[in-house]
Coordinates of N, CA, C and O in Angstrom, one line a residue:
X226 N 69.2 122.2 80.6 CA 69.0 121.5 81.8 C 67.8 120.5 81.6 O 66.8 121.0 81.1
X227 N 67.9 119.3 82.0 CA 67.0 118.3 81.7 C 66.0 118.5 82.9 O 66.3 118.8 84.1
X228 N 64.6 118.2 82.3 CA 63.5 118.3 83.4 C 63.4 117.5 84.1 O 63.8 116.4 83.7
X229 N 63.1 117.5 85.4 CA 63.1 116.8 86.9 C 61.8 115.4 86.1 O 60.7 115.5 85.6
X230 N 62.8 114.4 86.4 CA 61.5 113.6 86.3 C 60.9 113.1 87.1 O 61.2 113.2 88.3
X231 N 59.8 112.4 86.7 CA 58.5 112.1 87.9 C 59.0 111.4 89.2 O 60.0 110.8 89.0
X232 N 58.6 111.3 90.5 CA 59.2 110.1 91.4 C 58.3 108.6 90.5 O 57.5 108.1 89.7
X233 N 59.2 108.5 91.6 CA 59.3 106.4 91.3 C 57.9 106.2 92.0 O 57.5 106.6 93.2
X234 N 57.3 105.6 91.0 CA 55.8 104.4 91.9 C 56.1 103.5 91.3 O 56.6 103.4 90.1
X235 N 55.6 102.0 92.4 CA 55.9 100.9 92.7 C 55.5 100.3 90.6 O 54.5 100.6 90.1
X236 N 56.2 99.7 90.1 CA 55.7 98.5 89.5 C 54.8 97.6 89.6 O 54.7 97.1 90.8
X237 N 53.9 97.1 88.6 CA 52.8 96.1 88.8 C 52.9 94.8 88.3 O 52.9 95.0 87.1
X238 N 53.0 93.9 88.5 CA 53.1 92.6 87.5 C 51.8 92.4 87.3 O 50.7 92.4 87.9
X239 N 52.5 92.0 85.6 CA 51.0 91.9 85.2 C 50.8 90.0 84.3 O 49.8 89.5 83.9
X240 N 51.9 89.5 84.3 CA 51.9 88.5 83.9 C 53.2 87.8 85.0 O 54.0 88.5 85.6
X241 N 53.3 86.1 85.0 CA 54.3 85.7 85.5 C 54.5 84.2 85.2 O 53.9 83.5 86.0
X242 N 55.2 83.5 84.1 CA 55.4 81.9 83.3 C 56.8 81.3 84.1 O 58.0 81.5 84.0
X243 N 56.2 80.4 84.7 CA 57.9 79.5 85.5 C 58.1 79.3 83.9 O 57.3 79.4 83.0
X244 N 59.8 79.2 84.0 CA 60.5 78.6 82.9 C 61.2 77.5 83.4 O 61.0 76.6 82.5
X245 N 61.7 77.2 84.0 CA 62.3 76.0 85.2 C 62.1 75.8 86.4 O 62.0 76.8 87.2
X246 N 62.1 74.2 87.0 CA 61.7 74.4 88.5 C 62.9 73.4 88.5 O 63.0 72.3 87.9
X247 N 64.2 74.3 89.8 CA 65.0 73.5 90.0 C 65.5 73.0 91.1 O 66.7 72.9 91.5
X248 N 64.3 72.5 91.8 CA 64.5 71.9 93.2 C 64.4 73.0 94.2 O 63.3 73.4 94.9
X249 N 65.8 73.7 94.2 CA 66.4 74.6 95.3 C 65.5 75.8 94.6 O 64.8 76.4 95.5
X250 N 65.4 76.3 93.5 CA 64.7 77.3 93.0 C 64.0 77.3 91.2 O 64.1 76.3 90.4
X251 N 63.4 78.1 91.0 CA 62.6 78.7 89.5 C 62.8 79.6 89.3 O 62.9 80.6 89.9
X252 N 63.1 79.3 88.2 CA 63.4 81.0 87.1 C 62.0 81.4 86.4 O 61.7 80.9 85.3
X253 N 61.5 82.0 86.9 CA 60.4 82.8 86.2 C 60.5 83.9 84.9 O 61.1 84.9 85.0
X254 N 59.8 83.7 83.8 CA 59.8 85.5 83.2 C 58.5 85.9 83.8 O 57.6 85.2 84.0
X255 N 58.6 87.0 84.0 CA 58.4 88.2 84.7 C 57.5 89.1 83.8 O 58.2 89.2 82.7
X256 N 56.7 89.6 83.7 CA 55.8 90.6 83.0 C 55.9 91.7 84.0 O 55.5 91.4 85.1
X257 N 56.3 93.1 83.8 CA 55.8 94.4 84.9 C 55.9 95.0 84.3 O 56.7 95.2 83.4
X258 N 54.8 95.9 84.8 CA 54.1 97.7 83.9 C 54.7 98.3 85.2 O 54.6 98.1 86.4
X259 N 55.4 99.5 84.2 CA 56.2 100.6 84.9 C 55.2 101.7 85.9 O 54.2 102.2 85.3
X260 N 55.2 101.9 87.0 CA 54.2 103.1 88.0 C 54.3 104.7 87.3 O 53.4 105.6 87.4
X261 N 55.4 104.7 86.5 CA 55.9 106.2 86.1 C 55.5 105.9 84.7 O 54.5 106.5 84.2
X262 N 56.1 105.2 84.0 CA 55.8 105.7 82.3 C 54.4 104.9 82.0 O 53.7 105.5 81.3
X263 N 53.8 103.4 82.6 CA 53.0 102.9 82.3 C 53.4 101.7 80.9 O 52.7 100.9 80.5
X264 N 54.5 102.0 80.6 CA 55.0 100.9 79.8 C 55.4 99.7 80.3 O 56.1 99.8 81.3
X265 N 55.3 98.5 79.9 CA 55.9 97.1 80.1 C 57.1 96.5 79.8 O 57.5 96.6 78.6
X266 N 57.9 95.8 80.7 CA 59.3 95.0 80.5 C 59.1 94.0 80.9 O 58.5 93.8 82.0
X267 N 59.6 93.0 80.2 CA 60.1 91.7 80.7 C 61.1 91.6 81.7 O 61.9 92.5 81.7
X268 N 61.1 90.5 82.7 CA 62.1 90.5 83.5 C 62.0 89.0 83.9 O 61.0 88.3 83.9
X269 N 63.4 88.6 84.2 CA 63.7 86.9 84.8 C 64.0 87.0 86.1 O 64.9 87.5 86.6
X270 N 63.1 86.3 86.6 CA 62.8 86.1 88.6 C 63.6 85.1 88.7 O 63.7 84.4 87.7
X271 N 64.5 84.5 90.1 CA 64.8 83.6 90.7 C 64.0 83.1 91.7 O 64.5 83.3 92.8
X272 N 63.0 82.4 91.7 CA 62.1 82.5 92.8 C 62.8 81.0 93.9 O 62.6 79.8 93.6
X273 N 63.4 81.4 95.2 CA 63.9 80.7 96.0 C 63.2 80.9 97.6 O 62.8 82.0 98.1
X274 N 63.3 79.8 98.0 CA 62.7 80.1 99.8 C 64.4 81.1 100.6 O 65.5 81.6 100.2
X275 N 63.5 81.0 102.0 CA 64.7 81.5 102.9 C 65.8 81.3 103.1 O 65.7 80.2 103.6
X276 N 66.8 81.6 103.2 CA 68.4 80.8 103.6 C 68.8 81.6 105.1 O 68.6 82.8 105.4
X277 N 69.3 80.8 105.7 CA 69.7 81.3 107.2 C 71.2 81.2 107.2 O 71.7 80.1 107.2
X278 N 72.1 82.3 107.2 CA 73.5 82.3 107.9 C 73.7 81.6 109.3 O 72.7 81.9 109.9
X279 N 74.5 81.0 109.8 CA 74.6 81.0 111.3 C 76.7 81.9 111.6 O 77.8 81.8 111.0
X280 N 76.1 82.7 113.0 CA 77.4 82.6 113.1 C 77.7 82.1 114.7 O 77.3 82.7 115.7
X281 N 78.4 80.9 114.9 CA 78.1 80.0 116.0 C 79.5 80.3 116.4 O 80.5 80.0 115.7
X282 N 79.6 80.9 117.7 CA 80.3 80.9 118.7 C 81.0 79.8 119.5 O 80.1 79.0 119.7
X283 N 82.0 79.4 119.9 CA 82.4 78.4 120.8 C 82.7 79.1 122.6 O 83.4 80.1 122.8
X284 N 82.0 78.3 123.6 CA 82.6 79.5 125.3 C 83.9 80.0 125.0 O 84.2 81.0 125.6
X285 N 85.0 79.5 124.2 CA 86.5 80.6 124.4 C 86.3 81.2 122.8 O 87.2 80.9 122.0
X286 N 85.0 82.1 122.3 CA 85.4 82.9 121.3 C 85.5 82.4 119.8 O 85.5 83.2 118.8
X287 N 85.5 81.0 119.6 CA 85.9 80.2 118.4 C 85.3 80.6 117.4 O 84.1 80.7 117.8
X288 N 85.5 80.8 116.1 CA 84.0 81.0 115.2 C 84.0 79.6 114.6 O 85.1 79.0 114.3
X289 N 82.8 79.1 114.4 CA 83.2 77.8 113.5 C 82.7 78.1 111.9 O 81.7 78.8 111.4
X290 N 83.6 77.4 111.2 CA 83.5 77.7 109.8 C 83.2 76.2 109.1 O 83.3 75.1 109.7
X291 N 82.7 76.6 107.9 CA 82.8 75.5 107.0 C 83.8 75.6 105.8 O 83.7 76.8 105.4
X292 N 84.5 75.0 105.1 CA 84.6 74.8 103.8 C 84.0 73.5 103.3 O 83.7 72.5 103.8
X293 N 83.8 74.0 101.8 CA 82.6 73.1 100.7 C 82.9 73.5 99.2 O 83.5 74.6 98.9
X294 N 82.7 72.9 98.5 CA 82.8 73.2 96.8 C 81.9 73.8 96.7 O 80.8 73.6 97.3
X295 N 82.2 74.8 95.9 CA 80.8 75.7 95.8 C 80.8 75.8 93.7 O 81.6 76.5 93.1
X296 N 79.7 74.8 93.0 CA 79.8 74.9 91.5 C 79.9 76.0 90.8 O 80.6 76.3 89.9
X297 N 78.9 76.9 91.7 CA 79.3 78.3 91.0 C 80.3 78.8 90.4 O 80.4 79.4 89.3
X298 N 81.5 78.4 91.6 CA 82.7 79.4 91.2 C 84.1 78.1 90.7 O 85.3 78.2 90.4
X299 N 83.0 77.0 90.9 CA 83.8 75.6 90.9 C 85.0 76.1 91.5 O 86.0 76.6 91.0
X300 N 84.7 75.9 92.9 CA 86.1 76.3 93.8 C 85.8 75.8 94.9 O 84.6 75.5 94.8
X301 N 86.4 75.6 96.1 CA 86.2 75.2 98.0 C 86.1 76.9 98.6 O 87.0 77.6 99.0
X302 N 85.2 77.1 98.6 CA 84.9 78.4 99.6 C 84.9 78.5 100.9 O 84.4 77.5 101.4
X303 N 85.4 79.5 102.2 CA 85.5 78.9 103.7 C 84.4 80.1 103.8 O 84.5 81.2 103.3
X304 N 83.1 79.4 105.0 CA 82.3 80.2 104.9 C 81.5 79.9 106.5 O 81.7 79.0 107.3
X305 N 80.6 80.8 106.6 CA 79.8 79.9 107.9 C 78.8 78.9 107.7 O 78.5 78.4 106.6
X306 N 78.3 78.6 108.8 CA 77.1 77.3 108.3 C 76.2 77.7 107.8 O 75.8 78.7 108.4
X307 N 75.6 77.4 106.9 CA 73.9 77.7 106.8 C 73.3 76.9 105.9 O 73.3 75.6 106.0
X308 N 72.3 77.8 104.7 CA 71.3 76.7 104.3 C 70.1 76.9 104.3 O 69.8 77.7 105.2
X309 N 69.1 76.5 103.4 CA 67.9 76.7 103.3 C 67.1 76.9 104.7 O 67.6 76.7 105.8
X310 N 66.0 77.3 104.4 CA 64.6 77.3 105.8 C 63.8 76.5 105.0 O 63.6 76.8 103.8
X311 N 63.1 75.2 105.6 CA 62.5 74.3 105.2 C 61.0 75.3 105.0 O 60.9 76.3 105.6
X312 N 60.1 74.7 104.1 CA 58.7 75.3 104.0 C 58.3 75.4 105.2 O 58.8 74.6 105.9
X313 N 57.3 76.5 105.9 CA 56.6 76.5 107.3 C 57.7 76.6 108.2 O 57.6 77.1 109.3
X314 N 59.0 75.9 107.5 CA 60.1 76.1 109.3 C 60.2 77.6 109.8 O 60.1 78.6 109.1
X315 N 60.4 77.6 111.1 CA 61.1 79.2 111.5 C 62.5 79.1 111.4 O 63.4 78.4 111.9
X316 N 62.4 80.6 110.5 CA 63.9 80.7 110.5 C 64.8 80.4 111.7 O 65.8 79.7 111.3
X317 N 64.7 80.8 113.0 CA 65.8 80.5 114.2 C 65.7 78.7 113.9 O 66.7 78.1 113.9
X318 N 64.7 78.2 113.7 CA 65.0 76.7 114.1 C 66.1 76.0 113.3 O 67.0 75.2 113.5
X319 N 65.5 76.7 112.1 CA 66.7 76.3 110.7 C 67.9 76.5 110.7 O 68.7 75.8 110.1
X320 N 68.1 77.9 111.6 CA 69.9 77.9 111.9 C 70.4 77.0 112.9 O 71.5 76.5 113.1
X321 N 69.2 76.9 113.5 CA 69.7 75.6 114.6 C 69.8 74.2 114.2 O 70.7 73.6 114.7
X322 N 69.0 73.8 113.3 CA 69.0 73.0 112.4 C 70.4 72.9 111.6 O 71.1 71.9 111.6
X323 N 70.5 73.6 111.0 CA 71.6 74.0 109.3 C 72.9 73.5 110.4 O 73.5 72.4 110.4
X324 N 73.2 74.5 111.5 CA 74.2 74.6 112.5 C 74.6 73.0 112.8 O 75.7 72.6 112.7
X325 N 73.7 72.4 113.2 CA 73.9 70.7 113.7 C 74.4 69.8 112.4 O 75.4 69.2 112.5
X326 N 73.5 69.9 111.4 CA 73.5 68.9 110.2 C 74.9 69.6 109.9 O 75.9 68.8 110.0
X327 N 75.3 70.8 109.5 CA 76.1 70.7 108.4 C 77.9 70.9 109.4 O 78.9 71.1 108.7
X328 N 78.0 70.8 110.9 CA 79.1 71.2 111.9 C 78.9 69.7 112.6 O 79.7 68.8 112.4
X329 N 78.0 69.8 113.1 CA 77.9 68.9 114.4 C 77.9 70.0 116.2 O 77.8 69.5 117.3
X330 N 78.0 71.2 115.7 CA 78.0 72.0 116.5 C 76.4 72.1 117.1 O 75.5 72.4 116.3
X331 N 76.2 71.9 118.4 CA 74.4 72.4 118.7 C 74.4 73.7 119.5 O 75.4 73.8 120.2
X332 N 73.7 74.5 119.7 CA 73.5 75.4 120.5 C 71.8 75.6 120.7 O 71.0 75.0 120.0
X333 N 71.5 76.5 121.8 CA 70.3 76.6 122.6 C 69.4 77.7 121.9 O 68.2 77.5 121.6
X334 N 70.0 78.7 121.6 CA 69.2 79.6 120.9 C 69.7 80.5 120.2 O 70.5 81.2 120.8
X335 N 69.4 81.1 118.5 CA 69.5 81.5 118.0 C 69.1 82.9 117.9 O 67.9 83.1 117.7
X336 N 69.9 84.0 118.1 CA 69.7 85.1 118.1 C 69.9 86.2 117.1 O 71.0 86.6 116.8
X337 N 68.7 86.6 116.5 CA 68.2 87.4 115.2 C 69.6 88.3 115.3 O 69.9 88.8 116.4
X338 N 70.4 88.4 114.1 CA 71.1 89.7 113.7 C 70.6 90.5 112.8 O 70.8 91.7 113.0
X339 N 69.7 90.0 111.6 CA 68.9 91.0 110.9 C 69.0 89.8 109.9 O 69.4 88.6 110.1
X340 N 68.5 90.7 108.2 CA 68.3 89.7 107.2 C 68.8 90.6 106.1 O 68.9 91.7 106.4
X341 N 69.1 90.4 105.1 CA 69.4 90.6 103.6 C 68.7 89.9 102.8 O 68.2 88.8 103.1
X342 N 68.5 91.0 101.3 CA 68.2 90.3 99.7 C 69.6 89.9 99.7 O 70.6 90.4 100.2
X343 N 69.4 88.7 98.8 CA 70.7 88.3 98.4 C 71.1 88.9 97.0 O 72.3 89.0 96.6
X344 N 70.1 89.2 96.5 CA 70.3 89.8 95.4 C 68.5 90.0 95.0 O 67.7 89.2 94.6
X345 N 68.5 91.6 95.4 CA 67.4 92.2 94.9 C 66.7 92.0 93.1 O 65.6 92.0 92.6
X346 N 68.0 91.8 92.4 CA 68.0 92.5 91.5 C 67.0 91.0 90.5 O 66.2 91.0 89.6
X347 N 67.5 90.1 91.3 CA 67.1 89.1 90.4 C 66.3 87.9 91.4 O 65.5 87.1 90.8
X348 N 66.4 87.8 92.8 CA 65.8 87.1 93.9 C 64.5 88.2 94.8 O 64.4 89.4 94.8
X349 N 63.6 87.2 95.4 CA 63.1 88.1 96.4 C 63.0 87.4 97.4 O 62.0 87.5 98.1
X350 N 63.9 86.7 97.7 CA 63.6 85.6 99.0 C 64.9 86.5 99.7 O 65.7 87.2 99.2
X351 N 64.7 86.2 101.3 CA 65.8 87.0 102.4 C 66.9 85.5 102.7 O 66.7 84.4 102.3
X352 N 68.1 85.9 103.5 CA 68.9 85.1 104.1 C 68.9 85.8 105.2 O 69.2 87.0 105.1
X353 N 68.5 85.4 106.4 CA 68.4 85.7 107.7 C 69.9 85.2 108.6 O 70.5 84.2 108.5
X354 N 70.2 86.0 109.2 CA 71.7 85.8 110.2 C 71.1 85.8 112.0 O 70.4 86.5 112.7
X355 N 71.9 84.6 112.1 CA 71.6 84.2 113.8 C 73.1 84.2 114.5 O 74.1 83.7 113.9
X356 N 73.0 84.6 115.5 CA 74.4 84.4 116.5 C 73.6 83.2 117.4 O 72.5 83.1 117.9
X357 N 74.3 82.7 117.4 CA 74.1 80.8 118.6 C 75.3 81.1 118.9 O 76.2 81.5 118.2
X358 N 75.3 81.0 120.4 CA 76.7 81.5 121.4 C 77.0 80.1 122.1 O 76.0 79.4 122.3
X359 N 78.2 79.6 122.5 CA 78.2 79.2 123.6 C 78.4 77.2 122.8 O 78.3 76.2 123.4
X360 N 78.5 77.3 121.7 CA 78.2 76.0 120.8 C 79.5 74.8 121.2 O 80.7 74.9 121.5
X361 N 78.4 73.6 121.0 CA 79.3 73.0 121.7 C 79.3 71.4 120.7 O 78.2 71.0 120.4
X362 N 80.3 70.7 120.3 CA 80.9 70.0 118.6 C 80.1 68.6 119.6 O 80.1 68.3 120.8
X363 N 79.6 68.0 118.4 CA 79.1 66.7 118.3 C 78.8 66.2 116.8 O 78.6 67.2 116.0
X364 N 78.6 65.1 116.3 CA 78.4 64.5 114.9 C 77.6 65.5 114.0 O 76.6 66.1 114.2
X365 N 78.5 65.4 112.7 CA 77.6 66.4 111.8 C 76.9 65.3 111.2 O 77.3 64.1 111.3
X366 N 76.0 65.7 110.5 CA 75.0 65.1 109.6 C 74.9 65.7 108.4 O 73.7 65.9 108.1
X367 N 75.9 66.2 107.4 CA 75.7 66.8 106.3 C 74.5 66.3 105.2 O 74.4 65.1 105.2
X368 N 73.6 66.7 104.3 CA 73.5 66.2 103.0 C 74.1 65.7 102.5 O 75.3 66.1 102.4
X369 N 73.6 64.3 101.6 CA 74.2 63.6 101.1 C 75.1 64.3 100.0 O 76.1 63.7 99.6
X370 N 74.9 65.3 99.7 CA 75.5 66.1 98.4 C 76.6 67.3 99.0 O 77.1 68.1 98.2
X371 N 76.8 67.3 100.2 CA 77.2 68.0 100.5 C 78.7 67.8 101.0 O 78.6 67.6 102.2
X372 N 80.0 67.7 100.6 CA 80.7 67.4 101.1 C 81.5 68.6 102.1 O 81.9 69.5 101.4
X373 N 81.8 68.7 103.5 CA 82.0 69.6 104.6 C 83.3 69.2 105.0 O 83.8 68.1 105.0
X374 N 84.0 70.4 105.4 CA 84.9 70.3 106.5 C 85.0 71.9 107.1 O 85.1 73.1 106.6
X375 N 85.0 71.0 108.7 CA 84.1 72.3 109.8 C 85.5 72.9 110.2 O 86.3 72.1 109.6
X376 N 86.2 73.9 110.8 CA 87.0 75.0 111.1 C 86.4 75.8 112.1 O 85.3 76.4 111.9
X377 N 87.3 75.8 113.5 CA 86.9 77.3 113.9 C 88.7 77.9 113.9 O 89.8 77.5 113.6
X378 N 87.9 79.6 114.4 CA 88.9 80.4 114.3 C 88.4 81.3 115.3 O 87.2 81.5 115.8
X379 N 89.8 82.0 115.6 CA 89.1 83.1 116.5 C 87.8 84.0 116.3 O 87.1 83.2 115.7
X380 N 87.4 84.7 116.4 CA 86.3 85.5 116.1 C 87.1 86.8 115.6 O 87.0 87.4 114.5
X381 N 87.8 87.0 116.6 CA 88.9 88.1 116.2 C 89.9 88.3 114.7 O 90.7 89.3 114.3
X382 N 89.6 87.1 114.0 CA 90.6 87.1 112.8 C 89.4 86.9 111.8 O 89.8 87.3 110.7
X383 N 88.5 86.7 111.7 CA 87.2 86.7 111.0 C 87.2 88.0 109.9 O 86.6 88.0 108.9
X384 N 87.8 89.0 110.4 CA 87.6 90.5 109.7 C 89.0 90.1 108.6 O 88.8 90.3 107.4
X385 N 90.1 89.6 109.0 CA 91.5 89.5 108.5 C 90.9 88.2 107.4 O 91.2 88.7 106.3
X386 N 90.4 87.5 107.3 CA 89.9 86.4 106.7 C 89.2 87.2 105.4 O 89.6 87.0 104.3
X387 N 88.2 88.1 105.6 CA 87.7 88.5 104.6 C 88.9 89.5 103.7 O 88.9 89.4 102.5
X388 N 89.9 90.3 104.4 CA 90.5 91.3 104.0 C 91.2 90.6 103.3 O 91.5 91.1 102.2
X389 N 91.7 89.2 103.4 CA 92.8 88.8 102.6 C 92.4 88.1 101.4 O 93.2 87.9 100.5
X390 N 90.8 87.7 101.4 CA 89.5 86.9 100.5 C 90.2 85.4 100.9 O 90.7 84.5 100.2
X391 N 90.0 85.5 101.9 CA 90.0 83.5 102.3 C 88.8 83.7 102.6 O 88.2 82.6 102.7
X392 N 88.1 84.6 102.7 CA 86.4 84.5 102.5 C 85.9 85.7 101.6 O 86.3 86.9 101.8
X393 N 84.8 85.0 100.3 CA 84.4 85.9 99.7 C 83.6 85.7 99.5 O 83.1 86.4 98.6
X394 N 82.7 84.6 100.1 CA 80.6 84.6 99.8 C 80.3 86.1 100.5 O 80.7 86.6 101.6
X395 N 79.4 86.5 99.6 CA 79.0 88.2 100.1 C 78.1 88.0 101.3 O 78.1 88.6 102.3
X396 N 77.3 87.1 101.1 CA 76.4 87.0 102.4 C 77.0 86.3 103.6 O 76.1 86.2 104.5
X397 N 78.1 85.8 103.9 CA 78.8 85.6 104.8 C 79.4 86.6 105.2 O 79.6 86.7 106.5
X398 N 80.2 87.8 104.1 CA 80.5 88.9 104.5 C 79.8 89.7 105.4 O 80.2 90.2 106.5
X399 N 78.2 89.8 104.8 CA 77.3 90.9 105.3 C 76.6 89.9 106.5 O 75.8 90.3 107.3
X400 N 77.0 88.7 106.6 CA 76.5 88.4 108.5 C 77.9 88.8 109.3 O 77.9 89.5 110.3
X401 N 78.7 88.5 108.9 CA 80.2 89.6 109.5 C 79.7 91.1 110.2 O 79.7 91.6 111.3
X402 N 79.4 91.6 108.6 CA 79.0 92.9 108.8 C 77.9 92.9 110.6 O 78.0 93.3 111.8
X403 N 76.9 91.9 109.7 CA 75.3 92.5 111.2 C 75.9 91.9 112.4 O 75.5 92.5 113.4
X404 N 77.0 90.7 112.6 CA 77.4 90.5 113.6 C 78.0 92.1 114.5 O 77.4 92.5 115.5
X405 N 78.9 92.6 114.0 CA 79.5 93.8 114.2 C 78.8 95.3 114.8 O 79.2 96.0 115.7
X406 N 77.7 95.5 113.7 CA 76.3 96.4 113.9 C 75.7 96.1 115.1 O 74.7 96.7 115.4

């Protein structure tokens, strides 16, 4: 029988070198000494700001969606609006913000569903999820880099959308999810 080992204490960084700064984000190596053994590992950080989900309602129920190319997977993904949090911005303003520029949809106020790592493993920045109710369509204003086309749908088929993978950004999933919670 193998001996119980120690609990977990927190890691320390003891060193941290950007290796690239790429606008949107930096990849860092990472220096941290272990809380438990006291030994050191290298590790590669993504160091990125905030991102805000929106999930924007229309008065009869509508969800509105986006599709966009997404390089990653070099494919058109259908997903909700969102998008960075500008430096100093507040998150709610940003979904209000992201919501207008990248739909043309505006709404009055953004209401916290909660937030996620997008990935612990390699990020430490959150993506924050807002419900804006009640949204009502006017000119989008996309980034120039951004090419959009906006969609709504029931709110009701939103769950059937994911089941079938006509949607598969995980963090559009999991604002699904906190919508639901």
């Amino acid at each position: 029988m193998d001996a119980p080992r120690p609990p977990l204490e927190p890691f320390v960084t003891v060193a941290r070198e950007e290796l690239l700064d790429a606008r949107v984000f930096a990849v860092e190596r990472v220096r941290r000494r272990s809380g438990r053994t006291g030994r050191e590992h290298e590790y590669f950080h993504i160091a990125a700001g905030s991102w805000v989900n929106v999930v924007a309602l229309t008065k009869d129920g509508q969800l509105v969606l986006v599709r966009q190319e997404r390089h990653g997977v070099e494919a058109t993904t259908l997903e909700i609006p969102g998008g960075m949090v500008d430096e100093g911005e507040d998150p709610a303003q940003a979904a209000l913000r992201e919501l207008a520029e990248e739909t043309g949809y505006v709404g009055r106020v953004a209401e916290p569903l909660g937030w996620v790592h997008p990935n612990p493993a390699l990020q430490s920045n959150r993506c924050f999820t807002f419900l804006v109710r009640d949204v009502v369509a006017g000119p989008a204003h996309p980034d120039e880099l951004e090419e959009i086309e906006v969609s709504t749908v029931p709110l009701a088929q939103a769950r059937e959308l994911v089941r079938r993978g006509a949607i598969t950004h995980a963090l559009v999933v999991a604002a699904l999810y906190l919508l639901e919670a």
